[in-house]
Amino acid sequence: MANPDGDNPARPAAGVRLCALGEIADPGGKSFRFRAGDKLFAGFVLRAGAAARGFVDSCPHAGWPLAPMDDRYLTRDGRHILCAGHGALFSLDGRCVAGPCEGEHLRPWPVDVRDGEVFTA
């Protein structure tokens, strides 16, 4: 399957440093926005211990950003990703488990943790 964001010139190339892993709550998430001219790429990184996972910040049902405010992606218990727009719940691997997009997935945004730093992959 082709990556729908692959032709977005605002999507950062592999190897771009995003932040120190310690800048992301554990568990928690952090928002990232990149702009190139009139194009915008929005992504977020979730942290669980020493691991990080990235997703494109776009609801598969409606296309809007998931969080109502930067970095607010998880439910209070930290067990799910929440779409604030319509309350859909996603497992931490990005699969929608409740809501109008049930069974669909968030688009992955590959990231890598090296020496305590998070990079695009």
Coordinates of N, CA, C and O in Angstrom, one line a residue:
M1 N 0.8 -1.2 0.0 CA 0.0 0.0 0.0 C 0.9 1.2 0.0 O 1.8 1.4 0.8
A2 N 0.6 2.2 -0.9 CA 1.4 3.4 -1.0 C 1.1 4.3 0.3 O 0.0 4.3 0.8
N3 N 2.1 5.0 0.7 CA 1.9 5.9 1.8 C 1.2 7.2 1.3 O 1.8 7.9 0.5
P4 N 0.0 7.5 1.8 CA -0.7 8.7 1.3 C 0.0 10.0 1.7 O -0.3 11.0 1.1
D5 N 0.9 10.0 2.7 CA 1.6 11.2 3.0 C 3.0 11.3 2.3 O 3.7 12.2 2.5
G6 N 3.3 10.2 1.6 CA 4.7 10.1 1.0 C 5.0 11.3 0.0 O 6.1 11.7 -0.1
D7 N 4.0 11.9 -0.6 CA 4.2 13.0 -1.6 C 4.0 14.3 -0.9 O 4.1 15.3 -1.5
N8 N 3.8 14.3 0.4 CA 3.6 15.6 1.1 C 5.0 16.2 1.4 O 5.8 15.6 2.2
P9 N 5.4 17.3 0.8 CA 6.7 17.9 0.9 C 7.0 18.3 2.4 O 8.2 18.5 2.7
A10 N 6.0 18.4 3.2 CA 6.2 18.8 4.6 C 6.6 17.7 5.5 O 7.0 17.8 6.6
R11 N 6.3 16.4 5.0 CA 6.7 15.2 5.8 C 8.2 15.2 5.9 O 8.9 15.2 4.9
P12 N 8.7 15.1 7.2 CA 10.2 15.1 7.3 C 10.8 13.8 6.8 O 10.2 12.7 6.9
A13 N 12.0 13.9 6.3 CA 12.7 12.8 5.8 C 13.2 11.9 7.0 O 13.2 12.4 8.1
A14 N 13.6 10.7 6.7 CA 14.2 9.9 7.7 C 15.5 10.5 8.3 O 16.2 11.2 7.6
G15 N 15.7 10.3 9.6 CA 16.9 10.9 10.2 C 16.7 12.2 10.9 O 17.7 12.7 11.5
V16 N 15.5 12.8 10.8 CA 15.3 14.1 11.5 C 15.1 13.9 13.0 O 14.3 13.1 13.4
R17 N 15.9 14.6 13.8 CA 15.7 14.5 15.3 C 14.4 15.2 15.7 O 14.2 16.4 15.3
L18 N 13.6 14.5 16.4 CA 12.3 15.1 16.9 C 12.5 15.7 18.3 O 12.1 16.8 18.5
C19 N 13.0 14.9 19.2 CA 13.2 15.3 20.6 C 13.9 14.3 21.4 O 14.2 13.2 20.9
A20 N 14.2 14.6 22.6 CA 14.7 13.6 23.5 C 13.6 12.8 24.0 O 12.5 13.3 24.2
L21 N 13.8 11.5 24.2 CA 12.7 10.6 24.6 C 12.1 11.1 26.0 O 10.9 11.1 26.2
G22 N 13.0 11.7 26.8 CA 12.6 12.2 28.1 C 11.6 13.4 28.0 O 11.0 13.7 29.0
E23 N 11.5 14.0 26.9 CA 10.6 15.1 26.7 C 9.1 14.6 26.5 O 8.2 15.4 26.5
I24 N 8.9 13.3 26.4 CA 7.6 12.7 26.2 C 7.2 12.0 27.5 O 8.0 11.2 28.0
A25 N 6.0 12.4 28.0 CA 5.6 11.7 29.3 C 5.5 10.2 29.1 O 5.4 9.7 27.9
D26 N 5.7 9.5 30.2 CA 5.7 8.0 30.1 C 4.6 7.5 31.0 O 4.8 7.5 32.2
P27 N 3.5 7.0 30.5 CA 3.1 7.0 29.1 C 2.6 8.3 28.7 O 2.1 9.1 29.5
G28 N 2.7 8.6 27.4 CA 2.2 9.9 26.9 C 2.5 10.1 25.4 O 3.0 9.2 24.8
G29 N 2.2 11.3 24.9 CA 2.4 11.6 23.5 C 2.9 13.0 23.4 O 2.8 13.8 24.3
K30 N 3.5 13.2 22.2 CA 4.0 14.6 21.8 C 3.6 14.8 20.4 O 3.8 14.0 19.5
S31 N 3.2 16.0 20.1 CA 2.8 16.5 18.8 C 3.9 17.1 18.0 O 4.8 17.7 18.6
F32 N 3.9 16.9 16.7 CA 4.9 17.5 15.9 C 4.3 18.0 14.6 O 3.4 17.3 14.0
R33 N 4.6 19.2 14.2 CA 4.1 19.8 13.0 C 5.2 20.3 12.1 O 6.2 20.9 12.7
F34 N 5.1 20.0 10.9 CA 6.1 20.5 9.9 C 5.4 21.2 8.8 O 4.4 20.7 8.3
R35 N 6.0 22.3 8.3 CA 5.4 23.1 7.2 C 6.4 23.2 6.1 O 7.6 23.5 6.3
A36 N 5.9 23.1 4.9 CA 6.7 23.4 3.7 C 5.8 24.2 2.7 O 4.8 23.6 2.2
G37 N 6.0 25.5 2.6 CA 5.0 26.3 1.9 C 3.7 26.2 2.5 O 3.5 26.5 3.6
D38 N 2.7 25.9 1.6 CA 1.3 25.8 2.2 C 0.9 24.4 2.6 O -0.2 24.1 2.9
K39 N 1.9 23.5 2.6 CA 1.6 22.1 3.0 C 2.0 21.9 4.5 O 3.0 22.5 5.0
L40 N 1.2 21.1 5.2 CA 1.5 20.8 6.6 C 1.5 19.3 6.8 O 0.7 18.6 6.2
F41 N 2.4 18.8 7.6 CA 2.4 17.4 8.1 C 2.3 17.5 9.6 O 3.0 18.2 10.3
A42 N 1.3 16.7 10.1 CA 1.1 16.6 11.5 C 1.3 15.2 11.9 O 0.7 14.3 11.4
G43 N 2.1 15.0 13.0 CA 2.3 13.6 13.5 C 2.4 13.7 15.0 O 2.5 14.8 15.6
F44 N 2.4 12.5 15.6 CA 2.6 12.4 17.0 C 3.4 11.2 17.4 O 3.3 10.2 16.6
V45 N 4.1 11.2 18.5 CA 4.8 10.1 19.0 C 4.3 9.7 20.4 O 4.1 10.6 21.2
L46 N 4.1 8.4 20.5 CA 3.7 7.9 21.8 C 4.9 7.2 22.5 O 5.7 6.6 21.8
R47 N 5.0 7.4 23.8 CA 6.1 6.7 24.5 C 5.5 5.7 25.5 O 4.5 6.0 26.2
A48 N 6.2 4.6 25.6 CA 5.9 3.6 26.7 C 7.3 3.1 27.1 O 7.9 2.3 26.4
G49 N 7.8 3.6 28.2 CA 9.1 3.2 28.7 C 10.2 3.7 27.7 O 10.2 4.9 27.4
A50 N 11.0 2.8 27.3 CA 12.1 3.2 26.3 C 11.7 3.1 24.9 O 12.5 3.3 24.0
A51 N 10.4 2.7 24.6 CA 9.9 2.5 23.3 C 9.1 3.8 22.8 O 8.5 4.4 23.6
A52 N 9.1 4.0 21.5 CA 8.3 5.1 20.9 C 7.7 4.6 19.7 O 8.3 3.8 18.9
R53 N 6.5 5.1 19.4 CA 5.8 4.7 18.2 C 5.1 6.0 17.6 O 4.6 6.8 18.4
G54 N 5.2 6.2 16.3 CA 4.7 7.4 15.7 C 3.5 7.1 14.8 O 3.4 6.0 14.2
F55 N 2.6 8.1 14.7 CA 1.4 8.1 13.9 C 1.2 9.4 13.2 O 1.6 10.4 13.8
V56 N 0.6 9.4 12.0 CA 0.1 10.6 11.4 C -1.1 11.1 12.2 O -2.0 10.3 12.6
D57 N -1.1 12.3 12.5 CA -2.2 12.9 13.4 C -3.4 13.2 12.6 O -3.7 14.4 12.3
S58 N -4.1 12.2 12.2 CA -5.3 12.3 11.4 C -6.3 11.2 11.6 O -5.9 10.0 11.5
C59 N -7.5 11.5 12.0 CA -8.5 10.5 12.3 C -8.9 9.8 10.9 O -9.2 10.5 9.9
P60 N -8.9 8.5 10.9 CA -9.2 7.8 9.6 C -10.7 8.0 9.2 O -11.0 7.8 8.1
H61 N -11.5 8.4 10.1 CA -12.9 8.6 9.9 C -13.2 9.9 9.3 O -13.9 10.1 8.3
A62 N -12.6 11.0 9.9 CA -12.9 12.3 9.5 C -11.8 13.2 8.9 O -12.0 14.2 8.3
G63 N -10.5 12.7 9.2 CA -9.4 13.4 8.6 C -8.9 14.6 9.5 O -7.9 15.2 9.2
W64 N -9.5 14.8 10.6 CA -9.1 15.9 11.5 C -8.1 15.4 12.5 O -7.9 14.2 12.7
P65 N -7.3 16.3 13.2 CA -6.4 15.9 14.2 C -7.1 15.2 15.3 O -8.3 15.5 15.7
L66 N -6.4 14.3 16.0 CA -7.0 13.5 17.1 C -7.1 14.3 18.4 O -8.1 14.2 19.1
A67 N -6.1 15.0 18.8 CA -6.0 15.6 20.1 C -6.7 17.0 20.1 O -6.5 17.8 19.1
P68 N -7.4 17.4 21.2 CA -8.0 18.7 21.3 C -6.9 19.8 21.6 O -7.1 20.9 21.3
M69 N -5.8 19.3 22.2 CA -4.6 20.2 22.4 C -3.4 19.4 22.2 O -3.4 18.2 22.3
D70 N -2.3 20.1 21.9 CA -1.0 19.4 21.7 C -0.7 18.4 22.8 O -1.0 18.7 24.0
D71 N -0.2 17.3 22.4 CA 0.3 16.2 23.3 C -0.8 15.5 24.1 O -0.5 14.6 24.9
R72 N -2.1 15.7 23.9 CA -3.2 15.1 24.6 C -3.8 14.0 23.8 O -4.9 14.1 23.3
Y73 N -3.1 12.8 23.7 CA -3.6 11.8 22.8 C -4.2 10.6 23.5 O -5.0 9.9 23.0
L74 N -3.8 10.4 24.8 CA -4.2 9.2 25.5 C -5.4 9.4 26.4 O -5.6 10.5 26.9
T75 N -6.1 8.3 26.6 CA -7.2 8.4 27.6 C -6.5 8.6 29.0 O -5.3 8.3 29.1
R76 N -7.3 8.9 30.0 CA -6.8 9.2 31.3 C -6.0 8.0 31.9 O -5.1 8.1 32.6
D77 N -6.5 6.8 31.5 CA -5.8 5.6 32.1 C -4.6 5.2 31.2 O -3.9 4.2 31.6
G78 N -4.4 5.9 30.1 CA -3.2 5.6 29.3 C -3.3 4.3 28.4 O -2.4 3.9 27.8
R79 N -4.5 3.7 28.4 CA -4.7 2.5 27.6 C -5.1 2.6 26.2 O -5.0 1.7 25.4
H80 N -5.6 3.8 25.8 CA -6.1 4.0 24.4 C -5.7 5.4 23.9 O -5.5 6.3 24.7
I81 N -5.6 5.5 22.6 CA -5.5 6.8 21.9 C -7.0 7.2 21.7 O -7.8 6.4 21.3
L82 N -7.3 8.5 22.0 CA -8.6 9.0 21.9 C -8.7 10.1 20.7 O -7.9 11.0 20.7
C83 N -9.7 9.9 19.9 CA -10.1 11.0 18.9 C -11.1 11.9 19.6 O -12.2 11.5 19.9
A84 N -10.6 13.1 20.0 CA -11.5 14.0 20.7 C -12.7 14.5 19.9 O -13.7 14.9 20.4
G85 N -12.6 14.4 18.5 CA -13.7 14.8 17.7 C -15.0 14.0 17.9 O -16.1 14.6 17.9
H86 N -14.9 12.7 17.9 CA -16.1 11.9 18.1 C -15.9 10.7 19.1 O -16.8 9.9 19.1
G87 N -14.8 10.7 19.8 CA -14.7 9.8 20.9 C -14.2 8.4 20.5 O -14.3 7.5 21.3
A88 N -13.8 8.2 19.3 CA -13.3 6.9 18.9 C -12.0 6.6 19.7 O -11.3 7.4 20.1
L89 N -11.9 5.3 20.0 CA -10.8 4.8 20.8 C -9.9 3.9 19.9 O -10.4 3.1 19.1
F90 N -8.6 4.1 20.0 CA -7.6 3.3 19.3 C -6.7 2.5 20.2 O -6.3 3.1 21.3
S91 N -6.4 1.3 19.9 CA -5.4 0.6 20.7 C -4.0 1.3 20.5 O -3.9 2.1 19.6
L92 N -3.1 1.0 21.4 CA -1.8 1.7 21.3 C -1.0 1.4 20.0 O 0.0 2.0 19.7
D93 N -1.5 0.3 19.3 CA -0.8 0.0 18.0 C -1.6 0.7 16.8 O -1.3 0.5 15.7
G94 N -2.6 1.5 17.2 CA -3.3 2.3 16.1 C -4.6 1.8 15.6 O -5.2 2.4 14.7
R95 N -5.0 0.6 16.0 CA -6.3 0.0 15.5 C -7.5 0.6 16.2 O -7.5 0.7 17.5
C96 N -8.5 1.1 15.5 CA -9.7 1.6 16.1 C -10.5 0.5 16.7 O -10.9 -0.5 16.0
V97 N -10.8 0.6 18.0 CA -11.5 -0.5 18.7 C -12.9 -0.1 19.1 O -13.7 -0.9 19.6
A98 N -13.2 1.2 19.0 CA -14.6 1.7 19.3 C -14.8 3.0 18.6 O -13.9 3.9 18.5
G99 N -16.0 3.2 18.0 CA -16.3 4.4 17.3 C -16.6 4.2 15.8 O -16.6 3.0 15.4
P100 N -16.9 5.2 15.1 CA -17.3 5.1 13.7 C -16.2 4.5 12.7 O -16.6 4.2 11.6
C101 N -15.0 4.5 13.2 CA -13.9 4.0 12.3 C -13.5 2.6 12.8 O -12.4 2.2 12.5
E102 N -14.3 1.9 13.6 CA -13.9 0.6 14.2 C -13.3 -0.3 13.1 O -13.9 -0.5 12.0
G103 N -12.2 -0.9 13.4 CA -11.5 -1.8 12.5 C -10.5 -1.1 11.6 O -9.6 -1.8 11.0
E104 N -10.6 0.2 11.5 CA -9.6 1.0 10.7 C -8.3 1.2 11.5 O -8.3 0.9 12.7
H105 N -7.3 1.7 10.9 CA -6.0 2.0 11.6 C -5.5 3.4 11.4 O -5.8 4.0 10.3
L106 N -4.9 3.9 12.4 CA -4.1 5.2 12.2 C -3.0 4.9 11.3 O -2.4 3.8 11.3
R107 N -2.5 5.8 10.5 CA -1.4 5.7 9.6 C -0.1 5.8 10.4 O 0.1 6.7 11.2
P108 N 0.8 4.8 10.3 CA 2.0 4.8 11.0 C 2.9 5.9 10.5 O 2.9 6.3 9.3
W109 N 3.7 6.5 11.4 CA 4.8 7.4 11.0 C 6.0 6.9 11.7 O 6.2 6.9 12.9
P110 N 6.9 6.2 10.9 CA 8.0 5.5 11.5 C 9.0 6.4 12.2 O 9.4 7.5 11.7
V111 N 9.3 6.0 13.5 CA 10.2 6.7 14.3 C 11.2 5.7 14.9 O 10.9 4.5 15.0
D112 N 12.3 6.2 15.4 CA 13.3 5.3 16.0 C 13.9 6.0 17.2 O 14.1 7.2 17.2
V113 N 14.2 5.3 18.2 CA 14.9 5.8 19.4 C 16.3 5.3 19.4 O 16.6 4.1 19.3
R114 N 17.3 6.3 19.4 CA 18.7 6.0 19.4 C 19.3 6.9 20.5 O 19.2 8.1 20.5
D115 N 20.0 6.3 21.4 CA 20.7 7.0 22.5 C 19.8 8.0 23.2 O 20.3 9.1 23.5
G116 N 18.6 7.6 23.5 CA 17.7 8.5 24.2 C 17.1 9.6 23.4 O 16.4 10.5 24.0
E117 N 17.3 9.6 22.1 CA 16.7 10.6 21.2 C 15.7 10.0 20.2 O 15.9 8.8 19.8
V118 N 14.7 10.7 19.9 CA 13.7 10.2 18.9 C 13.9 10.8 17.5 O 14.0 12.1 17.4
F119 N 14.0 10.0 16.5 CA 14.3 10.4 15.1 C 13.2 9.9 14.2 O 12.6 8.8 14.5
T120 N 13.0 10.5 13.1 CA 12.1 9.9 12.1 C 12.9 8.8 11.4 O 14.1 8.8 11.4
A121 N 12.2 7.8 11.0 CA 12.8 6.6 10.4 C 12.4 6.4 9.0 O 11.4 7.0 8.5

